[in-house]
XYZ file of C-alpha atoms in Angstrom:
697
model
C 328.373 208.551 272.345
C 326.263 207.468 269.492
C 323.153 205.347 270.241
C 323.618 201.646 268.804
C 321.296 200.241 266.450
C 319.506 197.024 267.870
C 321.500 194.865 265.374
C 324.688 196.627 266.353
C 323.677 195.810 270.042
C 323.039 192.407 269.465
C 326.559 191.714 267.472
C 328.098 193.260 270.495
C 326.365 191.278 273.131
C 326.629 188.211 271.103
C 330.677 188.657 271.030
C 330.570 189.512 274.820
C 328.388 186.404 276.056
C 330.772 183.997 274.022
C 333.688 185.599 275.752
C 331.946 184.911 279.104
C 331.082 181.088 277.941
C 334.696 180.848 276.896
C 335.640 181.691 280.729
C 332.827 179.468 282.253
C 333.299 176.068 282.916
C 331.558 173.261 280.661
C 328.445 171.953 282.456
C 328.319 168.542 283.828
C 324.692 168.483 285.134
C 321.970 170.688 285.528
C 322.622 172.911 288.703
C 321.370 171.501 291.760
C 319.023 173.181 294.517
C 320.338 173.716 298.025
C 319.165 171.576 300.540
C 317.764 174.338 302.644
C 317.127 177.732 301.430
C 316.919 180.836 303.623
C 313.023 181.535 303.713
C 313.613 185.213 302.694
C 315.146 184.319 299.511
C 312.669 181.794 298.838
C 309.824 184.282 299.277
C 311.455 186.721 297.100
C 312.041 184.281 294.223
C 308.574 182.909 294.614
C 307.303 186.677 294.216
C 308.946 187.014 290.965
C 307.750 183.735 289.767
C 304.210 184.639 290.764
C 304.543 187.886 288.905
C 305.678 186.202 285.629
C 302.995 183.833 285.835
C 300.624 186.664 286.253
C 301.759 187.995 283.133
C 303.241 191.437 284.613
C 306.473 191.309 283.527
C 307.184 194.944 284.588
C 306.213 194.173 288.549
C 308.464 190.894 288.082
C 311.647 193.191 287.066
C 310.880 195.727 289.961
C 310.843 192.636 292.046
C 314.042 191.245 290.815
C 315.491 194.783 291.265
C 314.528 195.025 295.054
C 316.001 191.624 295.176
C 319.388 192.717 293.743
C 319.428 196.072 295.648
C 318.848 194.121 299.011
C 321.686 191.925 298.473
C 319.603 188.549 298.009
C 320.824 186.620 295.213
C 318.295 185.054 292.788
C 318.186 181.577 292.301
C 319.031 180.029 288.932
C 315.355 178.951 287.973
C 314.267 182.822 288.607
C 316.933 183.802 286.517
C 316.107 181.561 283.591
C 312.291 182.364 284.033
C 313.111 185.881 283.683
C 315.238 185.444 280.284
C 312.156 183.334 279.186
C 309.813 186.192 279.874
C 312.091 188.765 278.020
C 312.304 186.494 274.928
C 308.406 186.510 274.608
C 308.513 190.485 275.092
C 311.201 190.644 272.127
C 313.760 192.556 274.474
C 317.015 190.663 274.106
C 318.903 193.480 275.724
C 317.157 192.549 279.140
C 317.674 188.723 278.151
C 321.569 189.160 277.650
C 321.977 191.016 281.011
C 320.262 188.181 283.003
C 322.644 185.708 281.064
C 325.538 188.109 282.072
C 324.422 187.731 285.601
C 324.163 184.133 285.502
C 327.844 183.754 284.005
C 329.039 186.294 286.369
C 327.303 184.713 289.573
C 329.318 181.425 288.903
C 326.243 179.403 287.815
C 326.782 176.626 285.888
C 325.333 177.017 282.352
C 323.417 174.507 280.538
C 321.649 173.877 277.312
C 318.841 175.392 278.847
C 320.333 178.664 278.690
C 321.669 178.441 275.204
C 318.409 177.594 273.911
C 316.523 180.826 276.034
C 318.990 183.167 274.334
C 318.709 181.787 270.860
C 314.689 182.057 271.177
C 315.327 185.581 272.746
C 317.272 186.772 269.679
C 314.954 184.627 267.028
C 311.774 186.352 268.704
C 313.749 189.948 268.095
C 314.390 188.922 264.716
C 318.176 188.788 265.053
C 318.609 185.679 263.107
C 322.304 186.189 262.100
C 322.996 186.607 265.909
C 321.199 183.839 266.829
C 323.229 181.197 264.362
C 326.462 183.135 265.470
C 325.976 182.336 269.107
C 324.851 178.770 268.138
C 327.642 178.031 265.928
C 330.255 179.638 268.543
C 328.733 178.526 271.778
C 327.199 175.242 270.940
C 329.993 173.735 269.141
C 332.685 174.440 271.729
C 331.184 174.937 275.069
C 327.293 173.781 275.556
C 326.173 170.707 273.535
C 322.964 171.752 271.764
C 319.592 169.415 271.594
C 316.714 168.975 269.095
C 315.005 172.169 270.675
C 318.146 174.130 269.788
C 317.759 173.104 266.316
C 313.830 173.715 266.422
C 314.125 177.121 268.007
C 316.374 178.520 264.965
C 314.593 176.359 262.089
C 311.297 177.958 263.206
C 312.872 181.673 263.376
C 314.390 181.224 260.000
C 311.081 180.026 258.496
C 309.274 182.915 260.106
C 311.684 185.066 258.346
C 311.344 183.150 255.021
C 315.007 182.035 255.010
C 313.813 178.326 254.078
C 317.061 177.360 252.469
C 319.257 178.330 255.440
C 316.614 176.520 257.617
C 317.184 173.222 255.573
C 320.737 173.702 256.006
C 320.463 173.347 259.573
C 317.816 170.763 258.918
C 320.441 168.704 257.067
C 323.134 169.246 260.113
C 320.572 168.123 262.497
C 319.738 164.808 260.741
C 323.645 164.045 260.024
C 324.439 164.685 263.626
C 323.316 162.777 266.941
C 319.971 164.398 266.670
C 316.521 163.066 264.790
C 313.805 165.377 263.962
C 310.874 164.864 266.239
C 307.313 165.743 265.534
C 307.634 169.276 266.435
C 310.651 169.513 263.842
C 308.426 168.206 261.346
C 305.728 170.333 262.366
C 307.577 173.581 262.069
C 309.046 172.692 258.565
C 305.838 171.620 257.257
C 304.039 174.487 258.331
C 306.591 176.818 257.003
C 306.624 175.055 253.345
C 303.011 175.531 253.416
C 302.940 178.761 254.209
C 305.526 179.512 251.564
C 303.481 177.612 248.802
C 305.886 174.578 248.758
C 303.015 171.960 249.899
C 304.443 169.150 247.593
C 307.731 169.121 249.475
C 305.646 169.510 252.869
C 303.879 166.342 251.732
C 307.172 164.840 251.041
C 307.956 165.465 254.760
C 305.042 163.425 255.817
C 306.074 160.642 253.789
C 309.867 160.794 255.534
C 307.951 160.920 258.829
C 306.082 157.845 258.239
C 309.219 156.034 257.017
C 311.297 157.223 260.190
C 308.007 156.034 262.350
C 307.258 159.280 263.577
C 303.220 159.410 263.329
C 301.702 162.648 262.269
C 298.944 164.693 264.483
C 296.433 166.910 263.914
C 298.506 169.989 263.618
C 300.687 168.436 261.329
C 297.527 167.165 258.993
C 295.751 170.622 259.481
C 298.734 172.391 258.659
C 299.214 170.374 255.095
C 295.191 170.552 254.530
C 295.501 174.557 255.006
C 298.446 174.560 252.483
C 296.726 172.738 249.858
C 293.456 174.520 250.289
C 295.586 178.146 250.128
C 296.825 176.664 246.796
C 293.745 176.017 245.577
C 294.010 172.212 245.940
C 291.089 171.595 247.755
C 290.512 167.788 246.510
C 294.312 167.049 248.102
C 293.067 168.614 251.256
C 290.090 166.194 251.399
C 292.262 163.498 250.488
C 294.375 164.358 253.619
C 291.336 164.662 255.523
C 290.135 161.396 254.632
C 293.451 159.624 255.660
C 293.249 161.497 259.099
C 290.050 159.788 259.877
C 291.705 156.265 258.436
C 294.567 156.790 260.849
C 292.116 157.485 263.887
C 293.308 161.058 264.213
C 290.395 163.297 265.055
C 290.116 166.763 263.112
C 289.547 169.838 265.399
C 287.747 172.980 264.420
C 291.014 174.483 262.543
C 290.906 171.284 260.227
C 287.169 171.748 259.404
C 287.478 175.551 259.022
C 290.038 175.442 256.554
C 288.104 172.754 254.295
C 285.051 174.491 254.628
C 286.243 177.882 253.623
C 288.164 176.322 250.430
C 285.128 174.718 249.477
C 283.085 177.887 249.853
C 285.424 179.919 247.708
C 285.172 177.101 245.035
C 281.363 177.278 245.105
C 281.470 173.640 246.397
C 278.270 174.087 248.911
C 277.238 170.660 248.964
C 280.586 169.694 250.292
C 280.398 172.793 252.823
C 276.965 171.244 254.234
C 278.429 168.077 254.477
C 281.430 169.152 256.277
C 279.173 171.025 258.736
C 276.986 167.936 259.527
C 280.121 165.921 259.860
C 281.574 168.460 262.278
C 278.031 168.313 264.623
C 278.331 164.433 264.353
C 281.906 164.437 265.949
C 280.705 166.684 268.587
C 282.929 169.893 267.217
C 280.897 173.172 267.402
C 281.421 175.603 264.592
C 282.871 178.665 265.866
C 281.628 182.104 265.030
C 284.154 182.771 262.148
C 283.431 179.596 260.329
C 279.834 180.675 260.060
C 280.706 184.582 259.197
C 283.186 183.260 256.617
C 280.190 180.785 255.069
C 277.893 183.870 255.252
C 280.014 186.308 253.634
C 280.698 183.782 250.657
C 277.373 183.070 250.017
C 276.491 187.054 249.856
C 279.164 187.277 247.299
C 277.872 184.816 244.862
C 274.382 186.251 245.345
C 272.773 183.387 247.541
C 271.304 186.096 250.052
C 268.627 183.397 250.765
C 271.032 180.625 251.739
C 273.052 183.465 253.711
C 270.031 184.090 255.794
C 269.414 180.445 256.175
C 273.137 180.181 257.596
C 272.458 183.041 259.907
C 269.561 181.203 261.199
C 271.352 177.983 261.319
C 274.182 179.682 263.328
C 271.772 181.071 265.997
C 269.829 177.692 266.054
C 272.914 175.711 266.988
C 273.716 178.313 269.855
C 276.605 180.264 268.188
C 275.939 183.686 268.704
C 276.563 185.956 265.947
C 279.078 188.348 266.379
C 279.291 192.106 265.196
C 281.403 191.160 262.435
C 278.554 188.683 261.283
C 276.112 191.253 261.476
C 278.097 193.763 259.504
C 278.886 191.348 256.756
C 274.986 191.000 256.113
C 274.328 194.525 256.557
C 277.141 195.433 253.959
C 275.407 193.074 251.547
C 272.158 194.390 251.664
C 273.483 198.088 251.411
C 275.058 197.181 248.401
C 271.969 195.405 246.872
C 270.158 198.806 247.607
C 268.257 197.148 250.524
C 268.832 199.963 253.065
C 265.543 199.558 254.656
C 266.328 195.780 255.472
C 270.012 196.710 256.509
C 268.334 199.114 259.001
C 265.978 196.736 260.321
C 268.760 194.159 260.721
C 270.704 196.588 262.938
C 267.909 196.897 264.894
C 267.645 193.220 265.345
C 271.317 193.237 266.103
C 270.539 195.756 269.078
C 267.947 193.694 270.245
C 269.840 190.676 270.573
C 272.610 192.517 272.685
C 275.157 192.810 270.083
C 276.305 196.398 269.995
C 276.832 198.131 266.460
C 280.182 199.263 266.112
C 281.836 202.257 263.798
C 282.122 199.809 260.966
C 278.308 199.155 261.219
C 277.496 202.797 261.387
C 279.774 203.675 258.428
C 278.315 200.849 256.046
C 274.761 202.157 256.683
C 275.874 205.652 256.131
C 277.622 204.739 252.906
C 274.277 202.747 251.790
C 272.141 205.846 252.880
C 274.371 208.204 250.620
C 274.216 205.957 247.659
C 270.720 205.671 247.995
C 270.449 209.410 247.952
C 269.345 209.533 251.556
C 271.535 212.178 252.862
C 269.172 213.480 255.553
C 269.011 209.861 257.226
C 272.984 209.485 256.893
C 273.336 212.663 258.602
C 270.761 212.041 261.270
C 272.719 208.755 261.877
C 275.820 210.842 262.231
C 274.096 212.850 264.863
C 272.905 209.598 266.751
C 276.598 208.468 267.023
C 277.711 212.307 267.966
C 275.133 211.820 270.939
C 276.864 208.727 272.082
C 273.890 206.254 271.302
C 275.204 202.499 271.501
C 278.486 204.000 272.856
C 280.115 204.450 269.313
C 281.813 207.577 267.799
C 282.361 208.495 264.530
C 285.643 208.219 262.773
C 287.307 210.305 260.199
C 285.757 207.770 257.650
C 282.227 208.710 258.787
C 282.636 212.308 258.212
C 284.571 211.825 254.940
C 281.920 209.522 253.460
C 278.924 211.981 254.093
C 281.360 215.019 252.854
C 282.297 213.166 249.715
C 278.570 212.410 249.022
C 277.300 215.780 249.932
C 279.885 217.232 247.278
C 278.997 214.770 244.604
C 275.299 215.982 244.932
C 276.088 219.584 244.926
C 276.037 220.284 248.883
C 279.756 221.630 249.053
C 278.665 224.215 251.464
C 277.147 221.730 253.784
C 280.221 219.575 253.631
C 282.254 222.478 254.533
C 280.059 223.208 257.519
C 280.661 219.381 258.345
C 284.183 219.862 258.033
C 284.207 222.981 260.376
C 282.077 221.223 262.737
C 284.316 217.985 262.780
C 287.421 220.044 263.643
C 285.692 221.933 266.542
C 285.070 218.466 267.982
C 288.819 217.645 267.826
C 288.942 215.385 264.873
C 291.932 216.355 262.494
C 291.337 216.481 258.939
C 293.231 213.892 256.686
C 294.372 214.083 253.286
C 290.962 212.187 251.824
C 288.936 214.865 253.877
C 290.985 217.718 251.804
C 290.631 215.766 248.361
C 286.936 215.667 248.744
C 286.422 219.135 249.412
C 288.892 220.384 247.086
C 287.163 218.176 244.263
C 283.694 219.231 245.190
C 284.774 223.229 245.035
C 286.339 222.909 241.874
C 283.491 221.340 240.398
C 281.349 224.417 241.496
C 283.882 226.737 240.114
C 285.238 227.853 243.331
C 288.740 227.698 242.160
C 290.080 230.167 244.849
C 288.512 228.331 247.682
C 290.123 225.174 246.506
C 293.423 226.643 246.424
C 293.240 228.009 249.713
C 292.390 224.391 250.953
C 295.453 223.219 249.390
C 297.522 225.480 251.093
C 295.640 224.880 254.195
C 296.470 221.069 253.965
C 299.941 221.845 253.048
C 300.470 223.856 256.283
C 299.212 221.067 258.210
C 301.980 218.729 257.200
C 299.837 216.948 254.475
C 301.453 216.912 250.999
C 298.966 216.375 248.442
C 299.327 212.944 246.507
C 298.658 211.794 243.390
C 294.910 211.331 243.858
C 294.774 214.911 245.002
C 296.229 216.133 241.809
C 293.957 213.939 239.807
C 290.871 215.329 241.330
C 292.082 218.804 240.425
C 293.093 218.083 237.030
C 289.938 215.949 236.058
C 287.506 218.344 237.409
C 289.259 221.407 235.750
C 289.532 219.399 232.371
C 285.933 218.644 232.519
C 285.311 222.685 233.033
C 287.822 223.398 230.033
C 290.391 225.002 232.256
C 293.111 223.568 230.377
C 295.950 225.941 231.569
C 295.316 225.327 235.101
C 295.095 221.653 234.681
C 298.350 221.495 232.761
C 299.791 223.591 235.199
C 298.959 221.311 237.993
C 300.199 218.154 235.684
C 303.739 219.915 235.845
C 303.523 220.868 239.501
C 303.019 216.775 240.357
C 306.499 216.407 238.505
C 308.095 219.108 240.485
C 306.730 217.353 243.822
C 308.161 214.027 242.890
C 304.518 212.650 241.694
C 304.210 210.735 238.512
C 300.818 211.756 236.491
C 298.648 208.544 235.499
C 297.609 207.612 232.101
C 294.014 208.713 233.199
C 295.437 212.460 234.134
C 297.301 212.926 230.698
C 293.872 211.383 228.686
C 291.379 213.361 230.671
C 293.686 216.437 229.833
C 293.925 215.639 226.380
C 290.341 214.976 225.630
C 289.545 218.619 227.188
C 292.170 220.020 224.805
C 290.711 218.240 221.866
C 287.171 219.340 222.469
C 288.476 222.949 222.329
C 290.101 222.537 219.296
C 293.857 222.597 220.486
C 295.134 220.084 218.200
C 298.931 221.065 218.406
C 298.529 221.339 222.264
C 296.965 217.467 222.199
C 299.970 216.361 219.867
C 302.391 218.090 222.155
C 301.115 216.710 225.423
C 300.898 213.167 224.048
C 304.566 213.359 223.191
C 305.565 214.180 226.577
C 303.373 211.391 227.982
C 304.782 208.754 225.636
C 308.089 209.572 227.014
C 307.002 208.003 230.377
C 303.979 206.154 229.956
C 302.488 203.566 227.382
C 299.754 205.047 225.627
C 296.256 203.067 225.543
C 293.464 203.016 223.034
C 291.770 206.061 224.857
C 294.875 208.037 224.144
C 295.007 207.528 220.456
C 290.886 207.937 220.425
C 291.686 211.409 221.604
C 294.480 211.937 219.282
C 292.303 211.106 216.473
C 289.296 213.094 217.541
C 292.131 216.230 217.815
C 293.120 215.483 214.359
C 289.395 214.760 212.950
C 288.197 217.917 214.015
C 290.989 219.997 212.020
C 290.260 217.554 208.968
C 293.449 216.251 209.068
C 292.623 212.845 207.812
C 296.108 211.925 206.919
C 297.299 212.152 210.678
C 294.171 210.053 211.427
C 295.163 207.157 209.097
C 298.559 207.446 210.534
C 297.837 207.184 214.169
C 295.240 204.067 213.187
C 298.598 202.460 211.785
C 300.622 203.323 214.603
C 297.900 201.653 216.814
C 298.030 198.426 214.951
C 301.756 198.493 215.229
C 301.792 198.849 219.083
C 299.123 195.777 219.135
C 296.132 197.862 219.898
C 292.957 197.214 218.415
C 290.645 200.067 217.716
C 287.480 199.808 219.839
C 284.002 201.140 218.966
C 284.790 204.656 219.744
C 287.865 204.796 217.563
C 285.636 203.840 214.490
C 282.684 205.917 215.839
C 284.854 208.829 216.071
C 286.518 208.662 212.430
C 283.270 207.590 210.619
C 281.793 210.785 212.277
C 284.437 213.119 210.891
C 284.165 211.459 207.393
C 280.618 211.791 207.192
C 280.766 215.731 208.301
C 283.614 216.263 205.658
C 281.416 214.618 202.888
C 283.673 211.517 202.564
C 281.102 208.872 202.685
C 282.866 206.208 200.694
C 285.642 206.062 203.093
C 283.384 206.295 206.178
C 281.116 203.417 204.687
C 284.385 201.325 203.881
C 285.457 202.047 207.756
C 281.899 201.033 209.045
C 282.514 197.571 207.051
C 285.876 197.155 208.572
C 284.385 197.895 212.078
C 281.559 195.295 211.581
C 283.605 192.568 209.935
C 286.304 193.082 212.984
C 283.469 191.907 215.353
C 282.556 195.276 216.939
C 278.801 196.236 216.931
C 277.858 199.542 215.850
C 275.982 201.867 217.951
C 273.410 204.246 217.385
C 275.722 207.312 217.040
C 277.558 205.607 213.981
C 274.091 204.633 212.484
C 273.089 208.398 213.123
C 275.945 210.014 211.370
C 275.583 207.677 208.415
C 271.942 208.341 207.972
C 272.411 211.821 207.923
C 275.090 211.421 205.494
C 272.976 209.329 202.946
C 270.256 211.500 203.467
C 272.079 214.575 202.296
C 273.078 212.838 199.161
C 269.703 211.495 198.573
C 270.537 207.994 198.869
C 267.489 206.352 200.111
C 268.506 202.706 199.341
C 271.547 203.086 201.663
C 269.071 204.527 204.385
C 266.577 201.386 204.050
C 269.633 199.133 204.316
C 270.996 200.678 207.359
C 267.752 200.220 209.043
C 267.539 196.593 208.194
C 271.063 196.212 209.796
C 269.794 198.365 212.707
C 266.953 196.090 213.129
C 268.939 192.947 213.082
C 271.162 194.263 215.640
C 268.375 195.310 217.937
C 269.115 198.959 217.819
C 266.693 201.064 219.886
C 265.766 204.424 218.273
C 265.877 207.329 220.549
C 264.000 210.716 219.920
C 267.206 211.970 218.244
C 267.253 209.019 216.048
C 263.550 209.178 215.122
C 264.147 212.954 213.977
C 266.786 211.897 211.877
C 264.269 209.255 210.221
C 261.602 211.773 209.666
C 264.108 214.004 207.935
C 265.302 210.994 205.585
C 261.680 209.369 205.132
C 259.001 212.233 205.259
C 258.985 213.354 201.744
C 258.980 209.689 200.461
C 256.613 207.945 202.743
C 253.115 206.654 201.550
C 252.310 205.383 205.163
C 250.840 208.649 206.929
C 250.423 206.326 210.129
C 253.559 205.802 210.663
C 254.774 209.208 209.920
C 252.007 210.202 212.469
C 253.491 207.686 214.843
C 257.035 208.909 214.478
C 256.039 212.279 214.752
C 254.269 211.563 217.858
C 257.526 209.640 219.213
C 259.672 212.730 218.622
C 257.367 214.883 220.588
C 257.860 212.504 223.924
C 259.756 213.536 227.039
C 260.268 209.869 227.646
C 263.220 207.889 226.519
C 261.064 204.883 225.934
C 262.611 203.325 222.653
C 260.579 202.685 219.418
C 260.723 199.210 217.673
C 263.140 199.319 214.861
C 261.865 196.142 213.689
C 258.147 197.490 213.641
C 259.634 200.247 211.429
C 261.141 198.254 208.821
C 258.047 195.779 208.602
C 256.104 198.913 207.837
C 258.641 200.753 205.660
C 258.575 197.138 203.257
C 254.680 197.976 202.873
C 254.951 201.599 202.725
C 255.707 201.820 198.692
C 257.128 199.590 195.831
C 259.911 202.054 195.856
C 260.915 201.391 199.394
C 260.181 197.820 198.781
C 262.676 197.452 196.507
C 265.322 199.313 198.271
C 264.969 197.187 201.131
C 265.879 194.248 199.221
C 269.286 195.596 198.738
C 271.569 193.808 201.133
C 274.431 196.155 202.036
C 277.355 194.766 203.452
């Protein structure tokens, strides 16, 4: 017989129980205990209760089975306690078996049993079956109570079935049952967690009108809901209302508001609430301080974060490992790796044991600071068992990634071998890192062997795997191999990204493969929407071949698609126009770029200066220099050499020429002041002065 799925089992069980209920007598009252109970029966039942109260359901079930096997009939309270236990462990099968035993044993059934069974179904997320049991049994044999409705409404809200929950709410209100404080709390909390805070606030008003007083739980739920919705001021209003009604906030209330104020950057309000907590004798918990420290770090208030840490210690709240990790992570991100290491020592001195997150954070920080030796040393500490913390796969992957990034692929492979020998399983990230590293140093065969090894271990290459390989192969000009991998992705049901296509097209363009670029672009356009980078690559490919008609058409297509050319678009076309001797078109496009609000860069100026120099248009050269000065363009060595070529023959200021020659021979990248250059140019000769007076726009 095929095994039934949980839902099928529940439906069958509900139907079976309904049938049993139909044969059972309607309850008149709660079952009465016998005046005298056999001591052995009492002892066995007490044992089951004790085990349940101790949180050992397995032992309780075993004791229950022993009772049955020895012919001792469990008492009704024992049976209902077992059902309650099984509902908490989300095992409705056992709950229903106990309920069946209750019915078959002739015990009178009551609302308590109904509620326990409905709760068991709700806990196991079988809401439809719970509603069926309610509709069939509650309307015919066992009268429900407000707990029945509360249980079902709570279960429906947890499953985000708010509309069905509201139907039951209306049924309850129209019947003989009035919602109590628990009912309102369930619904208000549910609305808040689903973003329906205004409806939740309306329920608070309804409570007041019906004479049901809200408590700290109701207000905390509402305050949390408004804070999560970014309406912290409404949360503060409710907080004030609580105080006016004499309802004392608890640590949850304060924490919600403090967290929301911190996210909004309202630190004065945070301090006020912290002081308020202390005045009311409520001690902020470690997670409250940790959240504040994290928030201060994220907005660059490192000093205040450290002060908050000191305040936390001063107030007797012991920082947790998470607290230390937050600060260590921030110090590493700021490049303060030595301070982070010192903080870890401070952590150990205070008796807080670093965990794997602490080590992984520090190892990443050391790798980013190019301190690979120290990172590996820290890994060795973990392998030696210092602090009792073992490395995880992320530890190894982090170090291997940075070794590959810095050219240490052989060392990374050795580390992988050692990792496997120690019983660690490589994951997809491990292989992605190593494959990318091998391709980067042109070890294609070894990379493909690793790809096969990965597949042999049941790890299928993902999109990231292919992206790494396509990117590295494209950079090396291995466009055939990269394109083959792009095709292979589709065969494996993976979709190449826009970045994959753009990277490969850029490599083809550099190789002068215009037709292949156009073909790949066409293929890409059927699956993805090209971006500015895609068009820039096509424009570059067409420009390299002098196909300026296609360049102009591509620009028109960009505008029709709502894509604005960027500085790279203009720079690419201007460079191609200049190299083809189309100076007027280059100048016109340059003016268009400036008028569109884009600032030019040194590459564009360099191309234009060379073009005008070759045509002997010194006035244009000087005017370009004025524009460069107004845009604060720094002159690098290459640009200075171009200026020497442009101006050397017509310059009368030999000191300036000498300085330019000296600069062009420097190995440093220190910029030369273009403002200084233009001022000296205007003094160097009457001819250049008159040229500089022309405003070229």
